[in-house]
PDB file of C-alpha atoms in Angstrom:
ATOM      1  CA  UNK A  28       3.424  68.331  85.543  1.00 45.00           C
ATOM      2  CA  UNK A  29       3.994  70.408  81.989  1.00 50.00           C
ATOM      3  CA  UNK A  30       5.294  73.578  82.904  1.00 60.00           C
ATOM      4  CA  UNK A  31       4.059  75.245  79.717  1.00 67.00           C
ATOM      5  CA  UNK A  32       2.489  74.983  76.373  1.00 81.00           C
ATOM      6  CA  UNK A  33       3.789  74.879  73.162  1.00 86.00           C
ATOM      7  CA  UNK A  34       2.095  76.139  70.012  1.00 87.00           C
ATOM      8  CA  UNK A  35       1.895  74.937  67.340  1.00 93.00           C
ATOM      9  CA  UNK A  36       1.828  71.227  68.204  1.00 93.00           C
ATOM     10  CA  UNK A  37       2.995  70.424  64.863  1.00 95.00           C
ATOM     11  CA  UNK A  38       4.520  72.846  62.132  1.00 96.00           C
ATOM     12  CA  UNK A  39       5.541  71.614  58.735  1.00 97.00           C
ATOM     13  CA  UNK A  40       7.385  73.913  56.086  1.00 97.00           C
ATOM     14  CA  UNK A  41       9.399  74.430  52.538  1.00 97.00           C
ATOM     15  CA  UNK A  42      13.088  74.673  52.847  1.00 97.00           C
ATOM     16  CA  UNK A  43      14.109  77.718  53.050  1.00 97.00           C
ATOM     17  CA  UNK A  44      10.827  79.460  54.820  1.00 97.00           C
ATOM     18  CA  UNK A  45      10.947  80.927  58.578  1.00 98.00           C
ATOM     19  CA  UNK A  46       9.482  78.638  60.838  1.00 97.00           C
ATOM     20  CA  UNK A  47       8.484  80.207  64.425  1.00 97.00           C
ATOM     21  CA  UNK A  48       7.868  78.221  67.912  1.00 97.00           C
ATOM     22  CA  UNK A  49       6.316  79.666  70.863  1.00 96.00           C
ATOM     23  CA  UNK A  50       6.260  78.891  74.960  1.00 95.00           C
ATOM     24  CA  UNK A  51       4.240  80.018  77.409  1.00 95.00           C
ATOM     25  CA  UNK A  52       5.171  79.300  81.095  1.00 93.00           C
ATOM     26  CA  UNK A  53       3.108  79.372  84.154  1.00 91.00           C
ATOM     27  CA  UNK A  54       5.935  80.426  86.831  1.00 87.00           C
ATOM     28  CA  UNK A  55       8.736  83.248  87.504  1.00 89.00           C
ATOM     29  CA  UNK A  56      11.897  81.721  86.121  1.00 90.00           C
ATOM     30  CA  UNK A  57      14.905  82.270  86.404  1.00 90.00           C
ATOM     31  CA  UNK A  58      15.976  81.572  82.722  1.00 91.00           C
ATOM     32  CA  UNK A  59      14.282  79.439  79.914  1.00 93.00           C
ATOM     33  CA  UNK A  60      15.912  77.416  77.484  1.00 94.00           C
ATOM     34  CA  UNK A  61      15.273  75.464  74.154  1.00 96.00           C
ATOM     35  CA  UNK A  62      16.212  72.220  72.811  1.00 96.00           C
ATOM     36  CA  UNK A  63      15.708  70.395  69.719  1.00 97.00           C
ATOM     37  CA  UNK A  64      15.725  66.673  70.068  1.00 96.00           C
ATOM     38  CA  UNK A  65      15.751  63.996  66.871  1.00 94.00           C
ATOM     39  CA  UNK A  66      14.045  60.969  66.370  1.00 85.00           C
ATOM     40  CA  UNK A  67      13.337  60.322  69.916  1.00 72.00           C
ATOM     41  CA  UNK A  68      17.208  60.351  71.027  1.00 84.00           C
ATOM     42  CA  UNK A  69      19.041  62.871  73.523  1.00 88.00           C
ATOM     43  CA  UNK A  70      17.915  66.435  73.836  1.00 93.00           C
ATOM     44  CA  UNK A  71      20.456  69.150  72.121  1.00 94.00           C
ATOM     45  CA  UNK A  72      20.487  72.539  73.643  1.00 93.00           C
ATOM     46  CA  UNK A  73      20.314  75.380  71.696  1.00 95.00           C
ATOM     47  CA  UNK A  74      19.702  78.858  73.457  1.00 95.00           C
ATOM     48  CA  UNK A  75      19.500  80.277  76.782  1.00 93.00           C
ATOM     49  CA  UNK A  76      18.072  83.243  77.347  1.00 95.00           C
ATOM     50  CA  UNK A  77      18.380  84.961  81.114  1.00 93.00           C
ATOM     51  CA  UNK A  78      15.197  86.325  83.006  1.00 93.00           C
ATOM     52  CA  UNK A  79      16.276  90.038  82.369  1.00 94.00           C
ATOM     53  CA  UNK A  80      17.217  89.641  78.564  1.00 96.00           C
ATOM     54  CA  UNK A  81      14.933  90.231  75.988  1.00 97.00           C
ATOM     55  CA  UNK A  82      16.061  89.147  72.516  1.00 98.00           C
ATOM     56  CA  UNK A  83      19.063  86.213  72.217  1.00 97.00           C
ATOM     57  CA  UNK A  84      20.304  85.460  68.612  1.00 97.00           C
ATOM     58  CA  UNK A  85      22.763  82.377  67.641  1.00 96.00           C
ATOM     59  CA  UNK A  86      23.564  81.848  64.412  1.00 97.00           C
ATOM     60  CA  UNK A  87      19.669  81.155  62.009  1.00 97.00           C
ATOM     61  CA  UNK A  88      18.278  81.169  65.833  1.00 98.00           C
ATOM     62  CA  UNK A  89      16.476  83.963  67.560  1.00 98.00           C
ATOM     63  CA  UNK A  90      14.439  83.498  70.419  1.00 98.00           C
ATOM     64  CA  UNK A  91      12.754  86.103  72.292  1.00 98.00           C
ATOM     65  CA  UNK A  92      11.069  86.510  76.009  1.00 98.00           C
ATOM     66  CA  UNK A  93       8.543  88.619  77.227  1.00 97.00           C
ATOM     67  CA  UNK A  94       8.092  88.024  81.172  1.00 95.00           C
ATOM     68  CA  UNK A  95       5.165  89.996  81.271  1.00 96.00           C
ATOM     69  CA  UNK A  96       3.489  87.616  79.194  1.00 95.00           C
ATOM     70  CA  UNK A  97       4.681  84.702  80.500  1.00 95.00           C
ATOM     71  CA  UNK A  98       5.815  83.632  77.345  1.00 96.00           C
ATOM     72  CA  UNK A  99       8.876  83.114  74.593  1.00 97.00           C
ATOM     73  CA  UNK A 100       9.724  82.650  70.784  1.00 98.00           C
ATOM     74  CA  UNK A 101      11.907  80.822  69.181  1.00 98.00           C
ATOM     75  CA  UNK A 102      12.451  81.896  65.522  1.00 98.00           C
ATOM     76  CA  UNK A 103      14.465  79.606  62.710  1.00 98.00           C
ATOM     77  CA  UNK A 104      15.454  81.270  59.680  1.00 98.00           C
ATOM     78  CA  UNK A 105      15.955  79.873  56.034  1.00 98.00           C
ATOM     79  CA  UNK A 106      15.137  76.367  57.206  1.00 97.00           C
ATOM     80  CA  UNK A 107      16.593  73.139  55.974  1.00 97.00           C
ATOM     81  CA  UNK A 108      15.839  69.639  56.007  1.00 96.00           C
ATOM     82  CA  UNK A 109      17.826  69.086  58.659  1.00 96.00           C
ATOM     83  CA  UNK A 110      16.405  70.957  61.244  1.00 97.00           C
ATOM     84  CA  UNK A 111      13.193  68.890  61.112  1.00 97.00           C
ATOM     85  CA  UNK A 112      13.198  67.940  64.799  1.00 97.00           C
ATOM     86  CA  UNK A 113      10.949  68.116  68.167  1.00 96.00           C
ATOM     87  CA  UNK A 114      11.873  71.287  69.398  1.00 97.00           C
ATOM     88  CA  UNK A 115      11.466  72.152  73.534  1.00 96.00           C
ATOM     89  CA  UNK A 116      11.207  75.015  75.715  1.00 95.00           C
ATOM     90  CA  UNK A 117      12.264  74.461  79.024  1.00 94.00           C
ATOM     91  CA  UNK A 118      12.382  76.656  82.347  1.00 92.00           C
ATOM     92  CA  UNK A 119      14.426  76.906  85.219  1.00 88.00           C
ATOM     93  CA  UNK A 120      12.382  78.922  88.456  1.00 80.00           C
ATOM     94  CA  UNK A 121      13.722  81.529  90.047  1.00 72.00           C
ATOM     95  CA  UNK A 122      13.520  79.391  93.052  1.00 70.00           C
ATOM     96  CA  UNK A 123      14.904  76.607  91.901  1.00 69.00           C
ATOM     97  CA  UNK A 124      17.540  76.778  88.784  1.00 71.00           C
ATOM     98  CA  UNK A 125      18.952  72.937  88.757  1.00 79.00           C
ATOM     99  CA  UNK A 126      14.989  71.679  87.635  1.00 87.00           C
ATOM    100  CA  UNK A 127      14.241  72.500  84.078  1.00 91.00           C
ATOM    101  CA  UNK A 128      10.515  71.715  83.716  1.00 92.00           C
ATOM    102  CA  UNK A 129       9.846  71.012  80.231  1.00 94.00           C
ATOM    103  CA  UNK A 130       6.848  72.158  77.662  1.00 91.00           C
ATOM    104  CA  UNK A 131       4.998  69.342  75.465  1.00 92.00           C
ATOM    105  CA  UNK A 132       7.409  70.151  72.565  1.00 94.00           C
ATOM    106  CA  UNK A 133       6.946  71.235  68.737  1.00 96.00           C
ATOM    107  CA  UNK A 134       6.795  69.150  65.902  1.00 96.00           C
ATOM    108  CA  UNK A 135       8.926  70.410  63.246  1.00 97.00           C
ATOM    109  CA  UNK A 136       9.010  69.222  59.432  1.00 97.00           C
ATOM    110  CA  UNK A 137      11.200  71.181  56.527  1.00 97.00           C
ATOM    111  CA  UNK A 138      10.744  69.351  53.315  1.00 96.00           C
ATOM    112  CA  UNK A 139      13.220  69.648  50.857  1.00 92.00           C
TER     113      UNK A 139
ATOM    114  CA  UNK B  25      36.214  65.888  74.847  1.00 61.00           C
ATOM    115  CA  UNK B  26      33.473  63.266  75.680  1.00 75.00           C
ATOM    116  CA  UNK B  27      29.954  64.331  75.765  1.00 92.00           C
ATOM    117  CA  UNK B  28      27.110  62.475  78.333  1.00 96.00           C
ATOM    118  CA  UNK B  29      27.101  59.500  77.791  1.00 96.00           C
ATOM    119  CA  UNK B  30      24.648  56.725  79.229  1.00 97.00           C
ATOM    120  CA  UNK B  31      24.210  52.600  79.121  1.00 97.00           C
ATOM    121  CA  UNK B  32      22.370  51.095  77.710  1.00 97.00           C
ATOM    122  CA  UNK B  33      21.168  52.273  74.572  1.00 96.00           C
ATOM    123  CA  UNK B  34      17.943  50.010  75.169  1.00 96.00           C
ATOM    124  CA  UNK B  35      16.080  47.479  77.766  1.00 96.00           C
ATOM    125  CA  UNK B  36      13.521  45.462  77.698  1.00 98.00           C
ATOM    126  CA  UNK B  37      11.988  43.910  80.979  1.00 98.00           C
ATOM    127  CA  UNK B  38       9.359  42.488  82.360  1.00 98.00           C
ATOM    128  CA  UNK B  39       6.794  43.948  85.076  1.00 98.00           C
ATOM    129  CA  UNK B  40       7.913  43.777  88.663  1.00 98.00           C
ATOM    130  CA  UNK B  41      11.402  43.431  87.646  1.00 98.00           C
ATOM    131  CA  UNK B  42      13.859  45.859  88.905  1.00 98.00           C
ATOM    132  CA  UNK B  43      16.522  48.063  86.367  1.00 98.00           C
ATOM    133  CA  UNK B  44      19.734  50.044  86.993  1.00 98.00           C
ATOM    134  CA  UNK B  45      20.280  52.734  84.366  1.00 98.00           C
ATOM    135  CA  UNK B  46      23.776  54.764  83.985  1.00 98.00           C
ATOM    136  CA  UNK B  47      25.042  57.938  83.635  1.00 98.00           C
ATOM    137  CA  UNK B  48      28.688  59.573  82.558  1.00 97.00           C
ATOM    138  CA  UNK B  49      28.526  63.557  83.153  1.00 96.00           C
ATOM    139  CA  UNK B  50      30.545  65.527  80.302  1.00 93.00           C
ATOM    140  CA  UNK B  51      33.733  65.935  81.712  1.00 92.00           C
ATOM    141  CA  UNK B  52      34.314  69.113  84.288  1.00 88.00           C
ATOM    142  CA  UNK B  53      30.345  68.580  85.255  1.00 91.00           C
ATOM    143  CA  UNK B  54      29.775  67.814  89.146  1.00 91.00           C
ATOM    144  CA  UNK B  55      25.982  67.262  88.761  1.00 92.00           C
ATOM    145  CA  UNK B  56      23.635  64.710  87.187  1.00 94.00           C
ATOM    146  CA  UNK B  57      19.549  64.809  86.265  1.00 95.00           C
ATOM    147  CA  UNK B  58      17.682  62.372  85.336  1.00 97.00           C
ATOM    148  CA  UNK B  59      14.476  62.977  83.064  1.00 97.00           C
ATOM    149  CA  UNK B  60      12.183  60.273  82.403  1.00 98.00           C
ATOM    150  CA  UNK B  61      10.207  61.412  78.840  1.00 97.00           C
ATOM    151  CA  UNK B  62       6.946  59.398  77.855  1.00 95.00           C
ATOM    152  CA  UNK B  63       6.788  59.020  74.002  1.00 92.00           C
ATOM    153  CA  UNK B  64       4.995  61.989  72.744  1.00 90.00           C
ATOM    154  CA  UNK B  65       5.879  64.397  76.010  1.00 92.00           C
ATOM    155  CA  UNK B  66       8.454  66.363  77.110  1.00 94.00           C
ATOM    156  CA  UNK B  67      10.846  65.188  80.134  1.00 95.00           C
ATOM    157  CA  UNK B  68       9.773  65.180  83.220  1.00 96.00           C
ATOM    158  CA  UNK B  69      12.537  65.909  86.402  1.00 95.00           C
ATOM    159  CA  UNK B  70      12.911  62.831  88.600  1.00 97.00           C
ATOM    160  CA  UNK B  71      15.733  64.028  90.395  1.00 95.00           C
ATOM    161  CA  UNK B  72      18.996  65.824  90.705  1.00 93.00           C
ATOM    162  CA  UNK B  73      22.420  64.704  92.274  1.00 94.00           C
ATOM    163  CA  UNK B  74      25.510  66.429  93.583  1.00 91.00           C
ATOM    164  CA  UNK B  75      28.577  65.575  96.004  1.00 90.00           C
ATOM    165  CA  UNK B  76      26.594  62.105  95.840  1.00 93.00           C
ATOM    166  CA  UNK B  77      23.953  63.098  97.772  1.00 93.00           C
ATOM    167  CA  UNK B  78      20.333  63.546  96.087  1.00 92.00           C
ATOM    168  CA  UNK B  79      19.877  67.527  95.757  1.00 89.00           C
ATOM    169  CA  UNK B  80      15.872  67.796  94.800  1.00 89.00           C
ATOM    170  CA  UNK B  81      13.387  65.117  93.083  1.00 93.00           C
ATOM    171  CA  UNK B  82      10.851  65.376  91.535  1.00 93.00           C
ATOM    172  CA  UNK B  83       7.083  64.070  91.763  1.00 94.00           C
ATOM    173  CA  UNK B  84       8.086  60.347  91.296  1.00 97.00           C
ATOM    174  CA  UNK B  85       7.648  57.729  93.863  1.00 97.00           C
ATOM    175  CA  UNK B  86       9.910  56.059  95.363  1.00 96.00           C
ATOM    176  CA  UNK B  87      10.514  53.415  93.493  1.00 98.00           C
ATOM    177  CA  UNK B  88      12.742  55.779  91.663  1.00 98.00           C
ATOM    178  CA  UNK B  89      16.000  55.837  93.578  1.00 97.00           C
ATOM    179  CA  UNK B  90      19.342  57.039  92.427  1.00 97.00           C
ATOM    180  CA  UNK B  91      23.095  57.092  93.510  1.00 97.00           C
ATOM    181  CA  UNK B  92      26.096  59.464  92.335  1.00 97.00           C
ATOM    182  CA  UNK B  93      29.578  57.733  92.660  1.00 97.00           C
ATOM    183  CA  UNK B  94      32.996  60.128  93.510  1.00 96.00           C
ATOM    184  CA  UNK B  95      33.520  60.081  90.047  1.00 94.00           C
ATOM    185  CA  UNK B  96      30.529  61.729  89.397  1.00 95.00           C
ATOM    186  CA  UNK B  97      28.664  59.322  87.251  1.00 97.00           C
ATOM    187  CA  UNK B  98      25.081  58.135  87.984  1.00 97.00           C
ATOM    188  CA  UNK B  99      23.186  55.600  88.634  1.00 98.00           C
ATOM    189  CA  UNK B 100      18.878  55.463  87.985  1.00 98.00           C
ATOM    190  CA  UNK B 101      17.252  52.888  89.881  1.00 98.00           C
ATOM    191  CA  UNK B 102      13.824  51.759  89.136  1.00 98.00           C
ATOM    192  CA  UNK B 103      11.846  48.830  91.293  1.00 98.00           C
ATOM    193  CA  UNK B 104       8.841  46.596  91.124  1.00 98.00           C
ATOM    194  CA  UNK B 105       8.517  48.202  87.112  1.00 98.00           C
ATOM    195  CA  UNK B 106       5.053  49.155  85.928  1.00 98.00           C
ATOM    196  CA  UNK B 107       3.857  49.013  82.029  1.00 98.00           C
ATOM    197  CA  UNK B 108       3.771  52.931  82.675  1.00 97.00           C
ATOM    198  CA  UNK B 109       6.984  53.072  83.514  1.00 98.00           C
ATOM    199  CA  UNK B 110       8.276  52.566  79.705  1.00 98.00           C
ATOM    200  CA  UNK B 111       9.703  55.392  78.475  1.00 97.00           C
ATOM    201  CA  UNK B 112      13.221  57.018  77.088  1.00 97.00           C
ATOM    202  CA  UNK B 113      15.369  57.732  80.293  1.00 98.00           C
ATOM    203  CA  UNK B 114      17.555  61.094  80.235  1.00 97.00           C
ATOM    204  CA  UNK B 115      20.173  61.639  81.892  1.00 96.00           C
ATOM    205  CA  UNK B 116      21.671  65.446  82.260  1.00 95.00           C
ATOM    206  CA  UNK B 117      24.872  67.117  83.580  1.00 93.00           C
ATOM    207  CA  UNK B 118      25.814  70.065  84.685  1.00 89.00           C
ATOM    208  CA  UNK B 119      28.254  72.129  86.433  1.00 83.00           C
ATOM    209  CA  UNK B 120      26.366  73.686  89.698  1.00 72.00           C
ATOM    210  CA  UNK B 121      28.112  76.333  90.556  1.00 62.00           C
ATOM    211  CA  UNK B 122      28.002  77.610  86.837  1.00 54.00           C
ATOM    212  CA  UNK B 123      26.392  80.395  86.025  1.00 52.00           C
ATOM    213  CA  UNK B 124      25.105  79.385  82.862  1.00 60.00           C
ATOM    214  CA  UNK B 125      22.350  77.054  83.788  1.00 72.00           C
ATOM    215  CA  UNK B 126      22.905  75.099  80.730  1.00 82.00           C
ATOM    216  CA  UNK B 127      22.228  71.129  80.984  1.00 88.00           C
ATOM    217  CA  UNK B 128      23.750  69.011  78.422  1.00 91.00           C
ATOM    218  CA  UNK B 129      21.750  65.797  77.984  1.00 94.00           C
ATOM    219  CA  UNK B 130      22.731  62.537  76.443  1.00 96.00           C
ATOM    220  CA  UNK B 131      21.144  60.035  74.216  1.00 95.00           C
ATOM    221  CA  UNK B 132      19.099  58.184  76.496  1.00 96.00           C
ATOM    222  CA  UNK B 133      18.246  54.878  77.354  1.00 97.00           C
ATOM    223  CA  UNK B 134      14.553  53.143  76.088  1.00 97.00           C
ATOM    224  CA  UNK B 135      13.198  51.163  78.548  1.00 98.00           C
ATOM    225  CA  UNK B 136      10.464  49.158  77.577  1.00 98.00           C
ATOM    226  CA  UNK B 137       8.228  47.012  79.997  1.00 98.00           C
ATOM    227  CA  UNK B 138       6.287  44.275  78.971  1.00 97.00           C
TER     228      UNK B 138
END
């Protein structure tokens, strides 16, 4: 079973516009992470953020998580045509960190 | 400094047949998971292995079997294959007594059942 949900389904976008992701989660976690995966092929992992941080930044990336909510963001700026991906939040449980349980995924399009 | 890398790239077999799937953890990992992703989802956890021994699993039956060799690569096992079990096969290594909790993934094998 789907851990969380991911909204929007689908998101498409100009180059050079934000484009923002978000994951909500059902269970205490231990961390959550994202990953962007192309075409189908092997997952690529982009960001973990920890349980007791708040705000994570790497490089156009920023994702944020708000425990009390149950939920996370994951913020590209100035997109470009090649970041049109599937992009995935996944969480590891407090319980349990070696199972990442994996939301339904974002659709992702940046046209040139 | 080689990534994950698994074999084959793609399979095609027929229902009831039986498929072996493998797995090479980046180098320095000591753990391997195996994701099983249904076009259109996310992965799903089938299981996890370390020192060769099969750590958790996840809600899969058991037709879904796996083996870890000293070496650390993998091996995904899948008997008496169902049209449902078609899908893109992932496998994922780690290091478990990092702290990071990062998974690195590689490019997966597409299994298709006819």
């Amino acid at each position: 079973s789907q851990q969380g949900e991911e909204d929007p389904q689908a998101l498409s976008i100009q180059e050079g516009e934000n484009a923002t992701m978000n994951c909500s989660y059902k269970t205490s976690i231990n961390n959550l992470q994202w990953y962007r995966q192309n075409s189908g092929r092997g997952l690529v992992h982009l960001i973990l953020i920890r349980s007791n941080e708040r705000e994570k930044h790497s490089g156009r990336l920023r994702v944020t998580l708000d425990t009390s909510k149950k939920s996370s963001s994951l913020l590209i700026t100035a997109s470009r045509a090649a970041d049109t991906a599937s992009y995935f939040c996944a969480t590891a449980s407090s319980s349990n960190t070696g199972k990442l349980i994996f939301g339904q995924g974002t659709t992702l399009q940046v046209k040139p | 400094d080689a990534g994950v890398t698994q074999s084959p790239t793609h399979l095609i077999k027929t229902r009831g047949q039986q498929v072996t799937l493998r797995c090479s953890p980046k180098s320095g990992h000591d753990t391997v998971s195996w994701y099983q992703q249904a076009l259109g989802q996310g992965p799903q956890f089938i299981f996890q292995y370390y020192e060769e021994e099969e750590r958790q699993r996840g809600n899969f039956p058991d037709r879904f079997s796996g083996h870890q060799f000293p070496n650390y690569s993998s091996e995904l096992n899948v008997n008496a294959l169902l049209l449902g079990d078609s899908a893109l096969y992932l496998c994922a290594s780690s290091f478990l007594s990092g702290k990071s909790g990062e998974q690195y993934f590689g490019p997966g094998t597409r299994l298709t059942v006819t």
